[in-house]
Amino acid sequence: MITIDVDMDKCQHYGQCVFEAPDIFKLNDNDKLEFVATADDIRRGDVESAVDVCPMQAISIVE
Amino acid sequence: MSKSVVIVGASMGGLRAAEALRNNGFEGQITVIGEEIHAPYNRPPLSKEVLAKEVTHDAVAFKLRTQVEDVIWHLGDPATSVDLETQVVKTNSGKTFEYDGLVIASGLRPRVLNLPNGKLPGRHTVRTLDDAIGLRADLVPGAKVVVAGAGFIGCEVAATARGLGCEVTNVAIDSFPMIRPLGETLAAELQRRHESHGVHFRLGHGIRDLAGTDSFTGVILDDGELLEATVLVEAISSHCNIEWLANTNLDISNGVLTDSALRAITTDGDPVNAVYVVGDLARFANPLFDDEPRRIEHWNIPTETGKRVGAVLSAYLSQADNFAELAALPFTPLPTFWSDQYDMKIQGFGMPGLANRYELVAGELTDELVMAYFRNDILIGVVGIGMTAEVMKYRKQLLST
């Protein structure tokens, strides 16, 4: 399993991560980010893509 | 013998290209040559957080993933030339680097005003971390600041400086701030919002010179008006860092012309299989819009182009059977931009600057809103202030047209 962390002080809820891994990241009805904190190892590529597209660079994979 | 790649440019594009080479199975040596001494870092905070508080390189640096742990970072020593025949890059210090694959990721530098009295201290640009840290020291409460240029960066600096208690005047030759990407209606509204936060504008004007002898005391506009100021931030436009390519036969008339594989193209129109372009310098046609090659200076482009280059170049170097097929695939990244100004979260997708018509499709002009941009009645861009969910509906539509 991989562990995902989002720095909510940095996050501006732009939602770019949602396109890369919609089952892990989503914007709720108030346009605020919600995410699942763990994912299977097989999803590492998608989560890395989500990390890459975050303009605030708020997402990290906890190693 | 194992192959090697040299990446010229140690910013986000260079890093993403290195990661993508590894992700696509390239195991040879990767050397990244950079002008700045810093390892790659994220630039958007430079016009915002980095100006507003003590932010170090650590806080903005990209985390280096395990797949790029063995990359050689040759920093603080820019490339000065390349020989495409012998495949050797030379740096300022005289070092030479042989390559089998070359990635051009040397990016842009700010253009500065040509001012007769321009040697006085107090002038700033905001392209690098060191630039931003230098500017931060001058943005003290009450400081009189002139921002030259009313694009996104200039407007972000103006907003941040107001937040820090500076007196801010924005001087630009444009008729409204951010008008080129946003169109007049939204640009005029954003000017109104900046003014309500206390920013003064001198639009339709250039800067002729600085006033002062030992230090500068003001900025003289093209109509002779003197604006009292001790800080000048120049955010007018950029130069391409392509001087090191001057002795090649590549088409460097505006950035570096590429094909859809991001291979550099010569002035004879031939792609060079060993040479690729990433980031702000890549001038490519995007079939999402038309067949006109353009450079795109948006934050997502270094990542999109870096990934593309990693896939194609690794296939070339391993002489993969599918290289030609891979290189011929269309490349259709959706230009994506964001800007934080005051409490406004502006985000855009597509090429709204190419539109000949736009329409407010959600919200209110004076509040949160979504503006859709059309060229010949085809949706070509969308810009939102807030209203993320609504903006995303149009983003989806952009990708499907």
Coordinates of C-alpha atoms in Angstrom, one line a residue:
Chain A
M1 CA 0.0 0.0 0.0
I2 CA 1.0 3.6 -0.5
T3 CA 0.1 6.4 1.8
I4 CA -1.0 9.8 0.3
D5 CA -0.7 13.1 2.1
V6 CA -2.2 16.4 1.1
D7 CA -0.9 19.6 2.7
M8 CA -4.2 21.3 3.3
D9 CA -2.4 24.6 4.0
K10 CA -1.1 24.5 0.4
C11 CA -4.1 23.0 -1.3
Q12 CA -6.2 25.5 -3.2
H13 CA -8.8 22.9 -4.3
Y14 CA -8.1 23.4 -8.0
G15 CA -9.0 19.7 -8.5
Q16 CA -6.4 18.8 -11.1
C17 CA -5.6 15.6 -9.2
V18 CA -9.2 14.5 -9.7
F19 CA -8.5 13.9 -13.4
E20 CA -5.5 11.7 -12.7
A21 CA -7.1 9.5 -10.0
P22 CA -10.8 10.1 -9.7
D23 CA -11.3 7.2 -7.3
I24 CA -8.7 8.7 -4.9
F25 CA -9.3 12.4 -5.2
K26 CA -12.6 14.3 -5.5
L27 CA -14.1 17.7 -5.0
N28 CA -17.1 17.7 -2.8
D29 CA -20.3 19.7 -3.3
N30 CA -18.5 22.8 -1.8
D31 CA -15.7 22.4 -4.3
K32 CA -13.3 21.3 -1.5
L33 CA -10.8 18.5 -2.0
E34 CA -11.5 15.1 -0.3
F35 CA -9.1 12.2 -0.8
V36 CA -8.5 8.6 0.3
A37 CA -5.3 8.4 2.2
T38 CA -4.2 4.9 1.1
A39 CA -4.0 3.1 -2.3
D40 CA -2.7 -0.1 -3.7
D41 CA 0.9 -0.1 -5.0
I42 CA -0.4 -0.6 -8.5
R43 CA -1.9 2.9 -8.4
R44 CA 1.5 4.6 -7.7
G45 CA 1.7 5.8 -11.3
D46 CA -1.7 7.5 -11.1
V47 CA -0.9 9.1 -7.8
E48 CA 2.5 10.3 -9.1
S49 CA 0.6 11.9 -12.0
A50 CA -1.7 13.6 -9.5
V51 CA 1.3 14.9 -7.6
D52 CA 2.8 16.2 -10.8
V53 CA -0.3 18.2 -11.9
C54 CA -1.0 19.9 -8.6
P55 CA -0.1 23.5 -9.2
M56 CA 0.4 24.1 -5.5
Q57 CA 2.5 20.9 -5.1
A58 CA 0.5 20.0 -2.1
I59 CA 0.3 16.2 -2.7
S60 CA 2.9 13.8 -1.6
I61 CA 3.4 10.1 -1.3
V62 CA 4.6 9.2 2.1
E63 CA 7.6 6.9 1.7
Chain B
M1 CA 28.1 0.8 -24.5
S2 CA 25.2 2.2 -22.6
K3 CA 23.6 5.4 -24.0
S4 CA 23.5 8.7 -22.3
V5 CA 21.1 11.7 -22.2
V6 CA 22.0 15.3 -21.5
I7 CA 19.2 17.6 -20.4
V8 CA 19.9 21.3 -20.7
G9 CA 17.8 23.1 -18.1
A10 CA 17.3 22.0 -14.5
S11 CA 13.8 23.3 -13.9
M12 CA 10.5 21.4 -13.8
G13 CA 10.7 20.4 -17.5
G14 CA 14.1 18.9 -17.2
L15 CA 13.1 17.0 -14.1
R16 CA 9.9 15.7 -15.6
A17 CA 11.8 14.5 -18.7
A18 CA 14.4 12.7 -16.6
E19 CA 11.6 11.0 -14.6
A20 CA 9.8 10.0 -17.8
L21 CA 13.0 8.6 -19.3
R22 CA 13.4 6.3 -16.3
N23 CA 9.7 5.5 -16.2
N24 CA 9.9 4.4 -19.8
G25 CA 12.8 2.0 -19.1
F26 CA 15.9 4.1 -20.0
E27 CA 18.7 3.0 -17.8
G28 CA 21.7 4.9 -19.2
Q29 CA 23.3 8.0 -17.7
I30 CA 21.2 11.2 -17.4
T31 CA 23.0 14.5 -16.8
V32 CA 21.1 17.7 -16.2
I33 CA 22.9 20.9 -16.8
G34 CA 21.4 24.0 -15.1
E35 CA 22.3 27.7 -14.9
E36 CA 20.9 28.2 -11.4
I37 CA 22.6 26.6 -8.4
H38 CA 19.2 25.3 -7.2
A39 CA 17.8 21.9 -7.8
P40 CA 14.4 22.1 -9.6
Y41 CA 11.7 24.0 -7.8
N42 CA 8.1 25.1 -8.3
R43 CA 7.9 28.7 -9.7
P44 CA 4.2 29.7 -9.2
P45 CA 4.9 30.5 -5.4
L46 CA 7.6 33.0 -6.5
S47 CA 5.1 35.8 -7.2
K48 CA 3.0 34.9 -4.1
E49 CA 4.1 33.0 -1.0
V50 CA 7.8 33.5 -1.5
L51 CA 7.3 37.3 -1.6
A52 CA 5.0 37.3 1.4
K53 CA 7.0 35.2 3.9
E54 CA 10.4 33.6 4.5
V55 CA 10.3 30.7 2.1
T56 CA 13.4 28.6 1.5
H57 CA 14.4 26.5 -1.5
D58 CA 13.3 23.4 0.5
A59 CA 9.7 24.7 0.7
V60 CA 9.4 25.0 -3.1
A61 CA 11.8 22.3 -4.3
F62 CA 10.3 19.3 -6.2
K63 CA 10.7 16.1 -4.3
L64 CA 13.3 14.0 -6.1
R65 CA 11.8 10.5 -6.7
T66 CA 13.8 7.3 -6.3
Q67 CA 13.9 6.8 -10.1
V68 CA 16.0 9.9 -10.6
E69 CA 18.3 9.4 -7.6
D70 CA 21.2 8.5 -10.0
V71 CA 20.8 11.6 -12.2
I72 CA 23.9 13.8 -12.3
W73 CA 23.0 17.4 -11.6
H74 CA 25.5 19.8 -13.1
L75 CA 24.3 23.1 -11.7
G76 CA 25.4 26.7 -11.7
D77 CA 27.2 26.2 -15.1
P78 CA 24.9 26.9 -18.1
A79 CA 25.3 25.3 -21.5
T80 CA 26.9 27.7 -23.9
S81 CA 27.0 25.6 -27.1
V82 CA 26.2 22.3 -28.7
D83 CA 27.6 20.5 -31.7
L84 CA 24.8 18.4 -33.2
E85 CA 27.2 16.5 -35.4
T86 CA 29.6 15.3 -32.7
Q87 CA 26.8 15.3 -30.1
V88 CA 28.7 17.3 -27.5
V89 CA 27.3 20.1 -25.2
K90 CA 29.8 22.6 -23.8
T91 CA 29.2 24.7 -20.7
N92 CA 30.3 28.1 -19.5
S93 CA 33.2 26.7 -17.5
G94 CA 34.5 24.8 -20.5
K95 CA 33.2 21.3 -19.5
T96 CA 32.0 19.1 -22.3
F97 CA 29.2 16.5 -22.2
E98 CA 28.7 13.8 -24.8
Y99 CA 25.1 12.6 -25.5
D100 CA 23.2 10.1 -27.5
G101 CA 20.0 12.0 -26.7
L102 CA 19.7 15.7 -26.0
V103 CA 16.7 17.4 -24.3
I104 CA 16.4 21.2 -24.7
A105 CA 14.7 22.5 -21.6
S106 CA 16.6 25.8 -21.0
G107 CA 13.4 27.9 -20.8
L108 CA 13.0 31.6 -20.6
R109 CA 14.4 34.6 -18.8
P110 CA 12.6 37.9 -18.2
R111 CA 13.0 40.7 -20.6
V112 CA 14.0 43.9 -18.9
L113 CA 13.3 47.5 -19.9
N114 CA 16.0 49.4 -21.7
L115 CA 16.4 52.5 -19.5
P116 CA 19.2 55.1 -19.9
N117 CA 19.4 55.5 -16.1
G118 CA 18.8 51.9 -15.5
K119 CA 21.8 50.9 -13.5
L120 CA 20.3 52.2 -10.2
P121 CA 19.5 49.6 -7.5
G122 CA 15.9 48.7 -6.8
R123 CA 15.0 46.9 -10.1
H124 CA 13.6 43.4 -9.9
T125 CA 12.4 40.5 -12.0
V126 CA 10.6 37.4 -10.7
R127 CA 11.7 34.4 -12.6
T128 CA 14.0 32.7 -10.2
L129 CA 13.9 31.9 -6.5
D130 CA 16.8 34.3 -5.9
D131 CA 14.9 37.0 -7.8
A132 CA 11.9 36.5 -5.5
I133 CA 14.0 36.5 -2.3
G134 CA 15.7 39.7 -3.4
L135 CA 12.3 41.4 -4.2
R136 CA 10.8 40.2 -0.9
A137 CA 13.4 42.3 1.0
D138 CA 12.2 45.5 -0.7
L139 CA 8.4 44.9 -0.3
V140 CA 8.2 46.5 3.1
P141 CA 5.0 48.2 4.3
G142 CA 4.7 51.7 2.8
A143 CA 7.2 51.0 0.0
K144 CA 6.2 52.7 -3.3
V145 CA 6.3 49.9 -5.9
V146 CA 5.8 50.2 -9.7
V147 CA 5.0 47.0 -11.4
A148 CA 5.8 47.0 -15.2
G149 CA 3.6 44.6 -17.1
A150 CA -0.1 43.6 -16.5
G151 CA 0.1 40.0 -17.3
F152 CA -0.6 37.3 -14.7
I153 CA 2.8 37.6 -13.0
G154 CA 2.6 41.4 -12.9
C155 CA -0.9 41.3 -11.4
E156 CA 0.0 38.6 -8.9
V157 CA 3.0 40.7 -7.7
A158 CA 0.7 43.7 -7.5
A159 CA -1.8 41.8 -5.4
T160 CA 0.9 40.3 -3.1
A161 CA 2.6 43.7 -2.7
R162 CA -0.8 45.3 -1.7
G163 CA -1.2 42.5 0.8
L164 CA 2.2 43.4 2.3
G165 CA 1.1 47.1 2.7
C166 CA 3.0 48.5 -0.3
E167 CA 1.7 51.3 -2.5
V168 CA 1.4 49.8 -5.9
T169 CA 1.1 51.3 -9.4
N170 CA 0.9 49.0 -12.4
V171 CA 2.2 50.4 -15.7
A172 CA 1.5 48.5 -18.9
I173 CA 1.2 49.2 -22.6
D174 CA -2.0 47.0 -22.7
S175 CA -5.4 48.6 -22.4
F176 CA -6.5 46.3 -19.6
P177 CA -4.7 43.9 -17.3
M178 CA -4.5 40.3 -18.5
I179 CA -6.5 41.3 -21.6
R180 CA -4.6 39.1 -24.1
P181 CA -5.7 35.8 -22.5
L182 CA -9.0 37.0 -20.9
G183 CA -10.6 39.4 -23.3
E184 CA -11.8 42.9 -22.5
T185 CA -14.9 42.2 -20.4
L186 CA -13.1 40.0 -17.8
A187 CA -9.9 42.1 -18.0
A188 CA -11.8 45.3 -17.2
E189 CA -13.6 43.6 -14.3
L190 CA -10.3 42.4 -12.9
Q191 CA -8.9 45.9 -13.2
R192 CA -11.8 47.1 -11.2
R193 CA -11.1 44.5 -8.5
H194 CA -7.4 45.4 -8.4
E195 CA -8.4 49.1 -8.0
S196 CA -10.8 48.2 -5.2
H197 CA -7.8 46.7 -3.4
G198 CA -5.9 50.0 -3.9
V199 CA -3.7 49.2 -7.0
H200 CA -3.3 52.2 -9.3
F201 CA -3.0 51.7 -13.1
R202 CA -1.3 53.6 -15.8
L203 CA -2.4 51.6 -18.8
G204 CA -1.5 52.4 -22.4
H205 CA 1.9 53.6 -21.1
G206 CA 5.5 52.6 -21.2
I207 CA 8.3 53.4 -18.9
R208 CA 10.9 55.8 -20.3
D209 CA 13.5 56.0 -17.5
L210 CA 14.2 56.1 -13.8
A211 CA 14.6 59.3 -11.8
G212 CA 17.4 59.5 -9.2
T213 CA 21.1 59.6 -8.9
D214 CA 22.5 57.1 -6.3
S215 CA 19.3 55.3 -5.8
F216 CA 16.2 55.6 -7.8
T217 CA 13.4 57.8 -6.6
G218 CA 10.8 57.5 -9.3
V219 CA 9.8 56.0 -12.6
I220 CA 9.3 58.3 -15.6
L221 CA 6.5 57.3 -18.0
D222 CA 6.5 57.8 -21.8
D223 CA 4.3 60.9 -21.4
G224 CA 6.7 62.5 -18.9
E225 CA 4.7 61.7 -15.7
L226 CA 6.9 61.0 -12.7
L227 CA 5.7 58.2 -10.4
E228 CA 7.4 58.3 -7.1
A229 CA 8.8 54.9 -6.3
T230 CA 11.8 53.0 -4.9
V231 CA 11.0 49.6 -6.3
L232 CA 10.4 48.6 -9.9
V233 CA 9.3 45.1 -10.7
E234 CA 9.7 44.2 -14.4
A235 CA 7.2 41.5 -15.5
I236 CA 6.8 42.5 -19.2
S237 CA 7.7 39.5 -21.2
S238 CA 10.5 36.9 -21.8
H239 CA 13.5 36.0 -23.9
C240 CA 14.1 32.4 -25.0
N241 CA 17.3 30.9 -23.6
I242 CA 18.4 29.7 -27.0
E243 CA 21.7 31.5 -27.5
W244 CA 23.5 28.2 -26.9
L245 CA 21.8 26.8 -30.0
A246 CA 22.9 29.6 -32.2
N247 CA 25.5 27.6 -34.2
T248 CA 23.1 24.8 -35.0
N249 CA 20.8 24.4 -38.0
L250 CA 17.7 24.1 -35.7
D251 CA 14.7 26.4 -36.3
I252 CA 15.1 28.8 -33.4
S253 CA 13.1 31.7 -34.9
N254 CA 10.7 31.5 -31.9
G255 CA 11.7 29.0 -29.2
V256 CA 12.5 25.8 -30.9
L257 CA 10.2 24.4 -33.6
T258 CA 9.3 20.7 -33.0
D259 CA 7.1 18.0 -34.6
S260 CA 4.4 16.2 -32.6
A261 CA 7.1 13.9 -31.1
L262 CA 8.7 17.1 -29.8
R263 CA 11.8 16.4 -31.9
A264 CA 13.6 19.6 -32.8
I265 CA 13.2 20.6 -36.5
T266 CA 16.0 22.0 -38.6
T267 CA 15.6 25.1 -40.8
D268 CA 15.3 22.6 -43.7
G269 CA 12.2 21.1 -42.0
D270 CA 13.7 17.8 -40.9
P271 CA 13.3 16.4 -37.4
V272 CA 16.4 15.5 -35.5
N273 CA 15.9 12.1 -33.9
A274 CA 18.4 12.7 -31.1
V275 CA 17.2 16.2 -30.1
Y276 CA 14.0 17.0 -28.2
V277 CA 12.4 20.1 -26.7
V278 CA 10.5 20.5 -23.4
G279 CA 8.6 23.3 -21.7
D280 CA 8.3 27.0 -22.6
L281 CA 10.7 26.7 -25.6
A282 CA 8.8 23.9 -27.5
R283 CA 6.9 25.4 -30.4
F284 CA 4.5 22.7 -31.5
A285 CA 1.2 22.4 -33.3
N286 CA -1.7 21.2 -31.0
P287 CA -4.4 19.4 -33.0
L288 CA -6.9 20.4 -30.2
F289 CA -6.9 23.8 -31.8
D290 CA -5.2 24.0 -35.2
D291 CA -2.0 23.3 -37.1
E292 CA -0.2 26.5 -36.1
P293 CA 3.0 25.7 -34.0
R294 CA 3.0 27.8 -30.8
R295 CA 5.0 28.1 -27.6
I296 CA 2.8 27.8 -24.6
E297 CA 4.0 29.4 -21.4
H298 CA 1.7 27.6 -19.0
W299 CA 2.6 25.7 -15.9
N300 CA 1.4 22.3 -17.1
I301 CA 3.4 22.3 -20.3
P302 CA 6.8 21.3 -18.9
T303 CA 5.2 18.3 -17.3
E304 CA 3.2 17.3 -20.4
T305 CA 6.1 17.8 -22.8
G306 CA 8.6 16.2 -20.4
K307 CA 6.5 13.0 -20.3
R308 CA 6.1 12.9 -24.0
V309 CA 9.8 13.3 -24.6
G310 CA 10.6 10.7 -22.0
A311 CA 8.5 8.2 -23.9
V312 CA 9.7 9.0 -27.4
L313 CA 13.4 9.5 -26.6
S314 CA 13.7 6.3 -24.6
A315 CA 12.1 4.4 -27.5
Y316 CA 14.6 6.0 -29.9
L317 CA 17.6 5.2 -27.7
S318 CA 16.6 1.6 -27.3
Q319 CA 15.9 1.3 -31.0
A320 CA 12.4 0.1 -30.2
D321 CA 10.4 -1.2 -33.1
N322 CA 7.5 1.1 -32.2
F323 CA 9.6 4.3 -32.3
A324 CA 8.2 5.6 -35.6
E325 CA 4.7 4.8 -34.5
L326 CA 5.2 6.4 -31.1
A327 CA 6.7 9.5 -32.7
A328 CA 3.8 9.9 -35.1
L329 CA 1.1 9.9 -32.3
P330 CA -0.7 13.2 -32.0
F331 CA 0.3 15.4 -29.0
T332 CA -2.6 17.2 -27.6
P333 CA -1.9 18.7 -24.1
L334 CA -4.7 21.0 -22.8
P335 CA -3.1 24.3 -21.8
T336 CA -3.9 24.9 -18.2
F337 CA -3.3 27.9 -16.0
W338 CA -4.0 29.2 -12.6
S339 CA -3.6 32.6 -10.8
D340 CA -4.2 33.5 -7.2
Q341 CA -4.9 37.2 -6.7
Y342 CA -6.3 38.4 -3.4
D343 CA -9.1 35.9 -2.6
M344 CA -9.6 35.1 -6.3
K345 CA -8.8 31.7 -7.6
I346 CA -8.6 32.2 -11.4
Q347 CA -8.2 29.1 -13.5
G348 CA -8.2 28.6 -17.2
F349 CA -8.1 25.8 -19.8
G350 CA -7.5 25.9 -23.5
M351 CA -6.5 28.9 -25.6
P352 CA -8.9 31.7 -24.7
G353 CA -6.5 34.2 -26.2
L354 CA -7.4 32.8 -29.7
A355 CA -11.1 33.4 -29.2
N356 CA -13.1 35.9 -31.3
R357 CA -16.2 35.7 -29.0
Y358 CA -16.7 35.1 -25.3
E359 CA -19.7 34.6 -23.1
L360 CA -20.4 34.6 -19.4
V361 CA -21.9 31.2 -18.9
A362 CA -22.2 31.0 -15.2
G363 CA -22.1 33.3 -12.1
E364 CA -21.9 37.1 -12.2
L365 CA -19.3 39.3 -13.7
T366 CA -18.8 41.0 -10.3
D367 CA -18.6 37.8 -8.3
E368 CA -17.6 34.2 -9.0
L369 CA -18.0 33.4 -12.7
V370 CA -17.3 31.2 -15.7
M371 CA -16.4 32.7 -19.1
A372 CA -16.4 30.5 -22.2
Y373 CA -14.3 31.5 -25.2
F374 CA -15.2 30.6 -28.8
R375 CA -13.4 30.8 -32.1
N376 CA -15.9 30.6 -35.0
D377 CA -18.5 29.2 -32.5
I378 CA -16.2 26.4 -31.4
L379 CA -15.3 26.3 -27.7
I380 CA -11.6 27.0 -27.5
G381 CA -11.1 28.0 -23.9
V382 CA -12.7 28.5 -20.5
V383 CA -11.8 30.8 -17.6
G384 CA -13.3 30.7 -14.1
I385 CA -13.0 32.7 -11.0
G386 CA -14.0 30.1 -8.3
M387 CA -16.9 27.8 -9.5
T388 CA -14.5 24.9 -10.0
A389 CA -17.2 22.4 -10.7
E390 CA -18.7 24.5 -13.4
V391 CA -15.3 25.2 -15.0
M392 CA -14.6 21.5 -15.1
K393 CA -17.7 20.9 -17.2
Y394 CA -16.3 23.2 -19.9
R395 CA -12.9 21.6 -19.5
K396 CA -14.4 18.3 -20.3
Q397 CA -16.1 19.8 -23.4
L398 CA -12.8 21.3 -24.6
L399 CA -11.2 17.8 -24.6
S400 CA -14.1 16.3 -26.5
T401 CA -14.3 18.9 -29.4

